[in-house]
């Protein structure tokens, strides 16, 4: 079904939204309200490459997942209609767009051959997109201006609730499109800084990259104090006023004499794979072809379920 923004704006209450998503109202309410919403989620822990803290994936059950998929489809059509999907600074989660225009390669491309590359990571990206922020977005954003009841229902479909906190879960079908919508607020604020200070900027979900053709970086962007780099006032305010926070452990500033990376890809001279990743990928492929086994390295993280032929294909496709 092809949804439009006007279809969503015509929804005045929860029943109207249920009908738009193709649900009987009683079934819709039973899915959302019969049990505490956290009981419809399963927690999956995925190991990270360079951290002892696992990534927490919250996977929904079949009933709620179907509702979230319907909402995702609705929001993706609307995103295309109002050109959120055409955000030139955001390169993740572009399902309805040409893959050649997005992804980690295109995200890295603007940062080739720069004097300074700055990498920032937004701390608890999905968890900081909270229930009140989603409601506020859909009631106050000029593209939507939805009723309070409809906005609250959207947030109830999208959010995981536990320990008095309700937020966008990583693992839900609707989280990517909603994170792009609210992330565009940050992109718009950084655009103002781009116009003033002239630098390249891209965002891949929670990974932000800024790069400069000069080593003379404005102090409002970053500054050096006691041999440590710090966020400048203007950049810090743009991020914090958008409801996000920088992870200090993933704040890096790299010169051309160092290995400059963007979402795991080298960008010193051209967009390229890490040499060690490539080397150890060859070793994994060789071990699999010779002995039907995987040789793990610190450059590759698998859960037990992922150590299959498909994992090797994924590695090779990534390199390709």
mmCIF file of C-alpha atoms in Angstrom:
data_model
loop_
_atom_site.group_PDB
_atom_site.id
_atom_site.type_symbol
_atom_site.label_atom_id
_atom_site.label_comp_id
_atom_site.label_asym_id
_atom_site.label_seq_id
_atom_site.Cartn_x
_atom_site.Cartn_y
_atom_site.Cartn_z
ATOM 1 C CA UNK A 1 0.000 0.000 0.000
ATOM 2 C CA UNK A 2 1.242 3.487 -0.865
ATOM 3 C CA UNK A 3 0.845 5.768 2.149
ATOM 4 C CA UNK A 4 0.900 9.569 2.057
ATOM 5 C CA UNK A 5 1.479 12.242 4.650
ATOM 6 C CA UNK A 6 -2.117 13.338 4.188
ATOM 7 C CA UNK A 7 -3.281 9.835 5.176
ATOM 8 C CA UNK A 8 -1.446 10.160 8.486
ATOM 9 C CA UNK A 9 -2.596 13.726 9.109
ATOM 10 C CA UNK A 10 -6.216 12.614 8.740
ATOM 11 C CA UNK A 11 -5.774 10.294 11.732
ATOM 12 C CA UNK A 12 -7.358 11.998 14.733
ATOM 13 C CA UNK A 13 -7.029 9.185 17.255
ATOM 14 C CA UNK A 14 -5.667 5.703 17.962
ATOM 15 C CA UNK A 15 -8.522 3.979 16.130
ATOM 16 C CA UNK A 16 -7.824 5.951 12.950
ATOM 17 C CA UNK A 17 -4.135 4.987 13.089
ATOM 18 C CA UNK A 18 -5.001 1.310 13.602
ATOM 19 C CA UNK A 19 -7.265 1.434 10.551
ATOM 20 C CA UNK A 20 -4.569 3.148 8.462
ATOM 21 C CA UNK A 21 -2.106 0.405 9.404
ATOM 22 C CA UNK A 22 -4.657 -2.246 8.390
ATOM 23 C CA UNK A 23 -5.607 -3.523 11.865
ATOM 24 C CA UNK A 24 -8.875 -4.288 13.574
ATOM 25 C CA UNK A 25 -8.973 -1.886 16.528
ATOM 26 C CA UNK A 26 -9.441 -4.564 19.194
ATOM 27 C CA UNK A 27 -6.560 -6.648 17.817
ATOM 28 C CA UNK A 28 -4.397 -3.524 17.630
ATOM 29 C CA UNK A 29 -5.114 -2.654 21.280
ATOM 30 C CA UNK A 30 -4.558 -6.228 22.412
ATOM 31 C CA UNK A 31 -1.074 -6.242 20.852
ATOM 32 C CA UNK A 32 -0.083 -2.926 22.411
ATOM 33 C CA UNK A 33 -1.809 -3.007 25.781
ATOM 34 C CA UNK A 34 -2.715 -6.550 26.845
ATOM 35 C CA UNK A 35 0.710 -7.068 28.448
ATOM 36 C CA UNK A 36 3.527 -4.736 29.559
ATOM 37 C CA UNK A 37 5.336 -3.879 26.341
ATOM 38 C CA UNK A 38 8.730 -5.181 27.515
ATOM 39 C CA UNK A 39 7.272 -8.702 27.551
ATOM 40 C CA UNK A 40 7.069 -8.564 23.768
ATOM 41 C CA UNK A 41 10.857 -8.142 23.482
ATOM 42 C CA UNK A 42 13.732 -10.609 23.669
ATOM 43 C CA UNK A 43 17.191 -9.367 24.644
ATOM 44 C CA UNK A 44 20.088 -10.487 22.416
ATOM 45 C CA UNK A 45 23.702 -9.621 23.306
ATOM 46 C CA UNK A 46 26.079 -9.131 20.368
ATOM 47 C CA UNK A 47 29.826 -8.824 21.098
ATOM 48 C CA UNK A 48 31.578 -5.663 19.891
ATOM 49 C CA UNK A 49 34.968 -5.701 18.168
ATOM 50 C CA UNK A 50 36.851 -3.413 20.506
ATOM 51 C CA UNK A 51 34.772 -3.396 23.683
ATOM 52 C CA UNK A 52 33.999 -5.768 26.526
ATOM 53 C CA UNK A 53 30.485 -4.325 26.693
ATOM 54 C CA UNK A 54 28.148 -6.189 24.319
ATOM 55 C CA UNK A 55 25.684 -4.476 22.013
ATOM 56 C CA UNK A 56 22.118 -4.950 23.292
ATOM 57 C CA UNK A 57 19.606 -5.885 20.596
ATOM 58 C CA UNK A 58 15.932 -5.885 21.593
ATOM 59 C CA UNK A 59 14.014 -8.131 19.218
ATOM 60 C CA UNK A 60 10.222 -7.946 19.158
ATOM 61 C CA UNK A 61 7.792 -10.859 18.959
ATOM 62 C CA UNK A 62 5.883 -11.559 15.763
ATOM 63 C CA UNK A 63 2.718 -9.642 16.677
ATOM 64 C CA UNK A 64 4.396 -6.368 17.636
ATOM 65 C CA UNK A 65 6.998 -6.732 14.877
ATOM 66 C CA UNK A 66 4.245 -6.794 12.248
ATOM 67 C CA UNK A 67 2.762 -3.569 13.642
ATOM 68 C CA UNK A 68 6.213 -1.983 13.648
ATOM 69 C CA UNK A 69 6.814 -3.081 10.058
ATOM 70 C CA UNK A 70 3.526 -1.474 9.004
ATOM 71 C CA UNK A 71 4.478 1.740 10.806
ATOM 72 C CA UNK A 72 7.951 1.592 9.222
ATOM 73 C CA UNK A 73 6.419 1.268 5.747
ATOM 74 C CA UNK A 74 4.128 4.231 6.458
ATOM 75 C CA UNK A 75 6.985 6.431 7.697
ATOM 76 C CA UNK A 76 9.299 5.452 4.831
ATOM 77 C CA UNK A 77 6.711 6.527 2.255
ATOM 78 C CA UNK A 78 6.185 9.802 4.122
ATOM 79 C CA UNK A 79 9.947 10.282 4.470
ATOM 80 C CA UNK A 80 10.298 10.045 0.685
ATOM 81 C CA UNK A 81 7.397 12.454 0.237
ATOM 82 C CA UNK A 82 8.884 15.170 2.456
ATOM 83 C CA UNK A 83 12.473 14.425 1.341
ATOM 84 C CA UNK A 84 13.874 13.310 4.707
ATOM 85 C CA UNK A 85 15.325 10.340 2.825
ATOM 86 C CA UNK A 86 17.209 12.832 0.623
ATOM 87 C CA UNK A 87 19.220 14.195 3.564
ATOM 88 C CA UNK A 88 22.650 14.619 1.970
ATOM 89 C CA UNK A 89 24.511 14.183 5.265
ATOM 90 C CA UNK A 90 22.925 10.937 6.480
ATOM 91 C CA UNK A 91 24.049 7.655 4.896
ATOM 92 C CA UNK A 92 22.487 4.877 7.018
ATOM 93 C CA UNK A 93 19.100 3.131 6.859
ATOM 94 C CA UNK A 94 18.070 4.255 3.349
ATOM 95 C CA UNK A 95 15.878 1.311 2.369
ATOM 96 C CA UNK A 96 13.835 3.033 -0.307
ATOM 97 C CA UNK A 97 16.807 4.765 -1.905
ATOM 98 C CA UNK A 98 19.436 3.770 -4.441
ATOM 99 C CA UNK A 99 22.045 1.710 -2.556
ATOM 100 C CA UNK A 100 24.780 3.250 -4.721
ATOM 101 C CA UNK A 101 24.069 6.643 -3.182
ATOM 102 C CA UNK A 102 24.328 5.552 0.462
ATOM 103 C CA UNK A 103 26.147 3.122 2.753
ATOM 104 C CA UNK A 104 29.555 3.199 4.435
ATOM 105 C CA UNK A 105 31.505 3.787 1.201
ATOM 106 C CA UNK A 106 29.548 6.919 0.261
ATOM 107 C CA UNK A 107 29.677 8.011 3.913
ATOM 108 C CA UNK A 108 33.491 7.894 3.792
ATOM 109 C CA UNK A 109 33.983 9.406 0.325
ATOM 110 C CA UNK A 110 33.754 13.148 1.219
ATOM 111 C CA UNK A 111 36.599 12.781 3.734
ATOM 112 C CA UNK A 112 39.370 11.656 1.374
ATOM 113 C CA UNK A 113 42.681 13.597 1.400
ATOM 114 C CA UNK A 114 41.853 15.881 4.316
ATOM 115 C CA UNK A 115 44.278 17.571 6.696
ATOM 116 C CA UNK A 116 42.146 16.730 9.714
ATOM 117 C CA UNK A 117 39.498 14.018 10.168
ATOM 118 C CA UNK A 118 37.357 14.127 13.318
ATOM 119 C CA UNK A 119 35.391 11.049 14.406
ATOM 120 C CA UNK A 120 32.575 11.365 16.934
ATOM 121 C CA UNK A 121 30.251 8.712 18.315
ATOM 122 C CA UNK A 122 26.890 9.573 19.854
ATOM 123 C CA UNK A 123 26.555 7.876 23.226
ATOM 124 C CA UNK A 124 23.504 5.594 23.632
ATOM 125 C CA UNK A 125 22.117 6.857 20.330
ATOM 126 C CA UNK A 126 18.864 4.869 20.257
ATOM 127 C CA UNK A 127 18.272 5.084 24.020
ATOM 128 C CA UNK A 128 18.464 8.880 23.819
ATOM 129 C CA UNK A 129 15.591 8.898 21.334
ATOM 130 C CA UNK A 130 12.997 8.655 24.069
ATOM 131 C CA UNK A 131 9.217 8.379 24.195
ATOM 132 C CA UNK A 132 8.698 12.119 24.962
ATOM 133 C CA UNK A 133 11.041 13.142 22.120
ATOM 134 C CA UNK A 134 9.106 11.045 19.596
ATOM 135 C CA UNK A 135 5.776 12.456 20.794
ATOM 136 C CA UNK A 136 7.176 15.987 20.668
ATOM 137 C CA UNK A 137 8.530 15.442 17.156
ATOM 138 C CA UNK A 138 5.212 14.312 15.681
ATOM 139 C CA UNK A 139 3.119 16.949 17.467
ATOM 140 C CA UNK A 140 5.430 19.936 16.859
ATOM 141 C CA UNK A 141 7.265 19.267 13.595
ATOM 142 C CA UNK A 142 5.700 21.441 10.892
ATOM 143 C CA UNK A 143 5.512 18.498 8.475
ATOM 144 C CA UNK A 144 3.304 16.493 10.835
ATOM 145 C CA UNK A 145 1.487 18.443 13.596
ATOM 146 C CA UNK A 146 -0.328 15.254 14.642
ATOM 147 C CA UNK A 147 -2.794 14.967 17.487
ATOM 148 C CA UNK A 148 -1.370 14.063 20.885
ATOM 149 C CA UNK A 149 -3.161 10.701 20.870
ATOM 150 C CA UNK A 150 -1.796 9.672 17.460
ATOM 151 C CA UNK A 151 1.744 10.783 18.366
ATOM 152 C CA UNK A 152 1.589 8.872 21.660
ATOM 153 C CA UNK A 153 0.365 5.745 19.854
ATOM 154 C CA UNK A 154 3.256 5.948 17.379
ATOM 155 C CA UNK A 155 5.658 6.196 20.317
ATOM 156 C CA UNK A 156 3.969 3.225 22.024
ATOM 157 C CA UNK A 157 4.442 1.108 18.907
ATOM 158 C CA UNK A 158 8.066 2.171 18.530
ATOM 159 C CA UNK A 159 9.409 2.276 22.090
ATOM 160 C CA UNK A 160 10.665 -0.327 24.534
ATOM 161 C CA UNK A 161 9.777 0.443 28.161
ATOM 162 C CA UNK A 162 11.661 -0.770 31.219
ATOM 163 C CA UNK A 163 12.768 0.657 34.572
ATOM 164 C CA UNK A 164 10.714 3.830 34.130
ATOM 165 C CA UNK A 165 12.438 4.622 30.834
ATOM 166 C CA UNK A 166 10.896 4.312 27.399
ATOM 167 C CA UNK A 167 13.113 4.604 24.323
ATOM 168 C CA UNK A 168 13.744 3.497 20.755
ATOM 169 C CA UNK A 169 15.170 -0.051 20.844
ATOM 170 C CA UNK A 170 17.997 -1.196 18.618
ATOM 171 C CA UNK A 171 16.559 -4.192 16.758
ATOM 172 C CA UNK A 172 13.055 -2.960 15.996
ATOM 173 C CA UNK A 173 12.001 -2.585 12.322
ATOM 174 C CA UNK A 174 10.805 0.969 12.925
ATOM 175 C CA UNK A 175 13.861 2.250 14.843
ATOM 176 C CA UNK A 176 16.043 3.035 11.779
ATOM 177 C CA UNK A 177 13.520 5.323 10.068
ATOM 178 C CA UNK A 178 12.610 7.102 13.315
ATOM 179 C CA UNK A 179 16.273 7.614 14.208
ATOM 180 C CA UNK A 180 16.829 9.160 10.770
ATOM 181 C CA UNK A 181 13.870 11.492 11.250
ATOM 182 C CA UNK A 182 15.025 12.757 14.632
ATOM 183 C CA UNK A 183 18.687 12.661 13.582
ATOM 184 C CA UNK A 184 17.903 15.159 10.832
ATOM 185 C CA UNK A 185 17.448 17.776 13.576
ATOM 186 C CA UNK A 186 21.142 17.380 14.427
ATOM 187 C CA UNK A 187 22.150 17.423 10.757
ATOM 188 C CA UNK A 188 20.287 20.712 10.249
ATOM 189 C CA UNK A 189 22.121 22.338 13.156
ATOM 190 C CA UNK A 190 25.519 21.142 11.953
ATOM 191 C CA UNK A 191 24.646 22.429 8.459
ATOM 192 C CA UNK A 192 24.665 25.947 9.921
ATOM 193 C CA UNK A 193 28.186 25.330 11.201
ATOM 194 C CA UNK A 194 29.231 23.987 7.779
ATOM 195 C CA UNK A 195 28.070 27.200 6.122
ATOM 196 C CA UNK A 196 30.080 29.254 8.623
ATOM 197 C CA UNK A 197 33.272 27.209 9.019
ATOM 198 C CA UNK A 198 33.505 25.295 5.705
ATOM 199 C CA UNK A 199 34.088 21.604 6.397
ATOM 200 C CA UNK A 200 32.804 18.223 5.250
ATOM 201 C CA UNK A 201 30.284 16.381 7.420
ATOM 202 C CA UNK A 202 28.553 13.008 7.226
ATOM 203 C CA UNK A 203 26.582 10.893 9.687
ATOM 204 C CA UNK A 204 26.128 7.139 9.633
ATOM 205 C CA UNK A 205 23.521 6.525 12.370
ATOM 206 C CA UNK A 206 25.474 7.413 15.551
ATOM 207 C CA UNK A 207 28.858 7.887 13.824
ATOM 208 C CA UNK A 208 29.643 11.517 12.976
ATOM 209 C CA UNK A 209 32.612 12.556 10.839
ATOM 210 C CA UNK A 210 33.910 16.078 10.200
ATOM 211 C CA UNK A 211 36.920 16.770 7.995
ATOM 212 C CA UNK A 212 38.907 19.894 7.098
ATOM 213 C CA UNK A 213 41.220 20.869 4.251
ATOM 214 C CA UNK A 214 43.259 22.931 6.705
ATOM 215 C CA UNK A 215 44.927 22.259 10.050
ATOM 216 C CA UNK A 216 43.581 25.574 11.377
ATOM 217 C CA UNK A 217 40.371 24.269 12.950
ATOM 218 C CA UNK A 218 38.041 26.880 14.489
ATOM 219 C CA UNK A 219 37.972 26.675 18.293
ATOM 220 C CA UNK A 220 34.201 26.559 18.150
ATOM 221 C CA UNK A 221 34.542 23.127 16.514
ATOM 222 C CA UNK A 222 37.435 21.541 18.452
ATOM 223 C CA UNK A 223 40.366 22.863 20.451
ATOM 224 C CA UNK A 224 43.512 21.475 22.054
ATOM 225 C CA UNK A 225 43.953 21.782 25.820
ATOM 226 C CA UNK A 226 46.665 20.032 27.852
ATOM 227 C CA UNK A 227 47.503 17.913 24.784
ATOM 228 C CA UNK A 228 43.913 16.654 24.600
ATOM 229 C CA UNK A 229 41.311 17.483 21.999
ATOM 230 C CA UNK A 230 38.007 18.909 23.243
ATOM 231 C CA UNK A 231 34.705 19.734 21.581
ATOM 232 C CA UNK A 232 34.261 23.395 20.788
ATOM 233 C CA UNK A 233 31.296 25.322 22.114
ATOM 234 C CA UNK A 234 29.326 25.555 18.857
ATOM 235 C CA UNK A 235 29.680 21.864 17.966
ATOM 236 C CA UNK A 236 28.938 20.747 21.518
ATOM 237 C CA UNK A 237 25.800 22.902 21.691
ATOM 238 C CA UNK A 238 24.573 21.638 18.303
ATOM 239 C CA UNK A 239 24.840 18.041 19.518
ATOM 240 C CA UNK A 240 23.465 18.561 23.016
ATOM 241 C CA UNK A 241 20.553 20.756 21.925
ATOM 242 C CA UNK A 242 19.553 17.963 19.537
ATOM 243 C CA UNK A 243 19.216 15.607 22.500
ATOM 244 C CA UNK A 244 22.469 13.689 22.051
ATOM 245 C CA UNK A 245 25.792 13.318 23.838
ATOM 246 C CA UNK A 246 29.261 12.476 22.533
ATOM 247 C CA UNK A 247 30.953 9.306 23.752
ATOM 248 C CA UNK A 248 34.349 10.600 24.998
ATOM 249 C CA UNK A 249 35.948 7.184 24.462
ATOM 250 C CA UNK A 250 35.279 7.377 20.714
ATOM 251 C CA UNK A 251 36.371 10.944 20.025
ATOM 252 C CA UNK A 252 39.340 10.938 17.645
ATOM 253 C CA UNK A 253 41.218 13.611 15.698
ATOM 254 C CA UNK A 254 43.588 12.331 12.999
ATOM 255 C CA UNK A 255 46.122 14.074 10.743
ATOM 256 C CA UNK A 256 47.372 12.783 7.326
ATOM 257 C CA UNK A 257 50.405 11.222 9.075
ATOM 258 C CA UNK A 258 48.028 8.933 10.970
ATOM 259 C CA UNK A 259 45.512 6.375 9.760
ATOM 260 C CA UNK A 260 42.318 8.312 9.094
ATOM 261 C CA UNK A 261 39.167 6.193 9.114
ATOM 262 C CA UNK A 262 35.461 6.704 8.585
ATOM 263 C CA UNK A 263 33.068 3.919 9.628
ATOM 264 C CA UNK A 264 35.975 1.484 9.564
ATOM 265 C CA UNK A 265 37.309 2.496 6.122
ATOM 266 C CA UNK A 266 40.630 4.221 5.478
ATOM 267 C CA UNK A 267 40.360 7.640 3.789
ATOM 268 C CA UNK A 268 43.934 9.000 3.722
ATOM 269 C CA UNK A 269 44.306 8.701 -0.071
ATOM 270 C CA UNK A 270 41.207 6.812 -1.140
ATOM 271 C CA UNK A 271 38.407 4.836 0.467
ATOM 272 C CA UNK A 272 39.966 1.505 1.328
ATOM 273 C CA UNK A 273 39.699 -1.566 3.556
ATOM 274 C CA UNK A 274 41.948 -1.846 6.607
ATOM 275 C CA UNK A 275 44.983 -3.905 5.509
ATOM 276 C CA UNK A 276 44.805 -6.132 8.575
ATOM 277 C CA UNK A 277 41.084 -6.757 8.047
ATOM 278 C CA UNK A 278 41.877 -7.790 4.479
ATOM 279 C CA UNK A 279 44.821 -9.969 5.573
ATOM 280 C CA UNK A 280 42.885 -11.835 8.252
ATOM 281 C CA UNK A 281 39.865 -12.198 5.963
ATOM 282 C CA UNK A 282 42.120 -14.080 3.553
ATOM 283 C CA UNK A 283 43.207 -16.319 6.438
ATOM 284 C CA UNK A 284 39.579 -17.019 7.389
ATOM 285 C CA UNK A 285 38.686 -17.868 3.778
ATOM 286 C CA UNK A 286 41.722 -20.150 3.436
ATOM 287 C CA UNK A 287 40.992 -21.993 6.690
ATOM 288 C CA UNK A 288 37.362 -22.441 5.702
ATOM 289 C CA UNK A 289 38.165 -23.754 2.232
ATOM 290 C CA UNK A 290 40.914 -26.091 3.456
ATOM 291 C CA UNK A 291 39.524 -27.350 6.759
ATOM 292 C CA UNK A 292 35.918 -26.127 6.967
ATOM 293 C CA UNK A 293 36.747 -24.037 10.050
ATOM 294 C CA UNK A 294 36.965 -20.381 11.033
ATOM 295 C CA UNK A 295 40.126 -18.710 12.315
ATOM 296 C CA UNK A 296 38.944 -15.771 14.387
ATOM 297 C CA UNK A 297 40.844 -12.507 14.662
ATOM 298 C CA UNK A 298 40.334 -9.305 16.612
ATOM 299 C CA UNK A 299 39.175 -7.732 13.332
ATOM 300 C CA UNK A 300 36.199 -10.092 13.038
ATOM 301 C CA UNK A 301 33.529 -10.656 15.657
ATOM 302 C CA UNK A 302 31.018 -13.492 15.355
ATOM 303 C CA UNK A 303 28.438 -14.967 17.662
ATOM 304 C CA UNK A 304 28.342 -18.771 17.628
ATOM 305 C CA UNK A 305 25.287 -18.705 15.366
ATOM 306 C CA UNK A 306 27.057 -16.467 12.846
ATOM 307 C CA UNK A 307 30.075 -18.727 12.274
ATOM 308 C CA UNK A 308 28.754 -20.164 9.040
ATOM 309 C CA UNK A 309 29.319 -20.057 5.314
ATOM 310 C CA UNK A 310 27.030 -17.001 5.259
ATOM 311 C CA UNK A 311 29.414 -15.175 7.630
ATOM 312 C CA UNK A 312 32.279 -15.657 5.193
ATOM 313 C CA UNK A 313 30.114 -14.446 2.310
ATOM 314 C CA UNK A 314 29.250 -11.369 4.392
ATOM 315 C CA UNK A 315 32.944 -10.603 4.933
ATOM 316 C CA UNK A 316 33.728 -10.973 1.229
ATOM 317 C CA UNK A 317 30.748 -8.844 0.202
ATOM 318 C CA UNK A 318 31.884 -6.147 2.630
ATOM 319 C CA UNK A 319 35.348 -6.118 1.027
ATOM 320 C CA UNK A 320 33.844 -6.107 -2.482
#
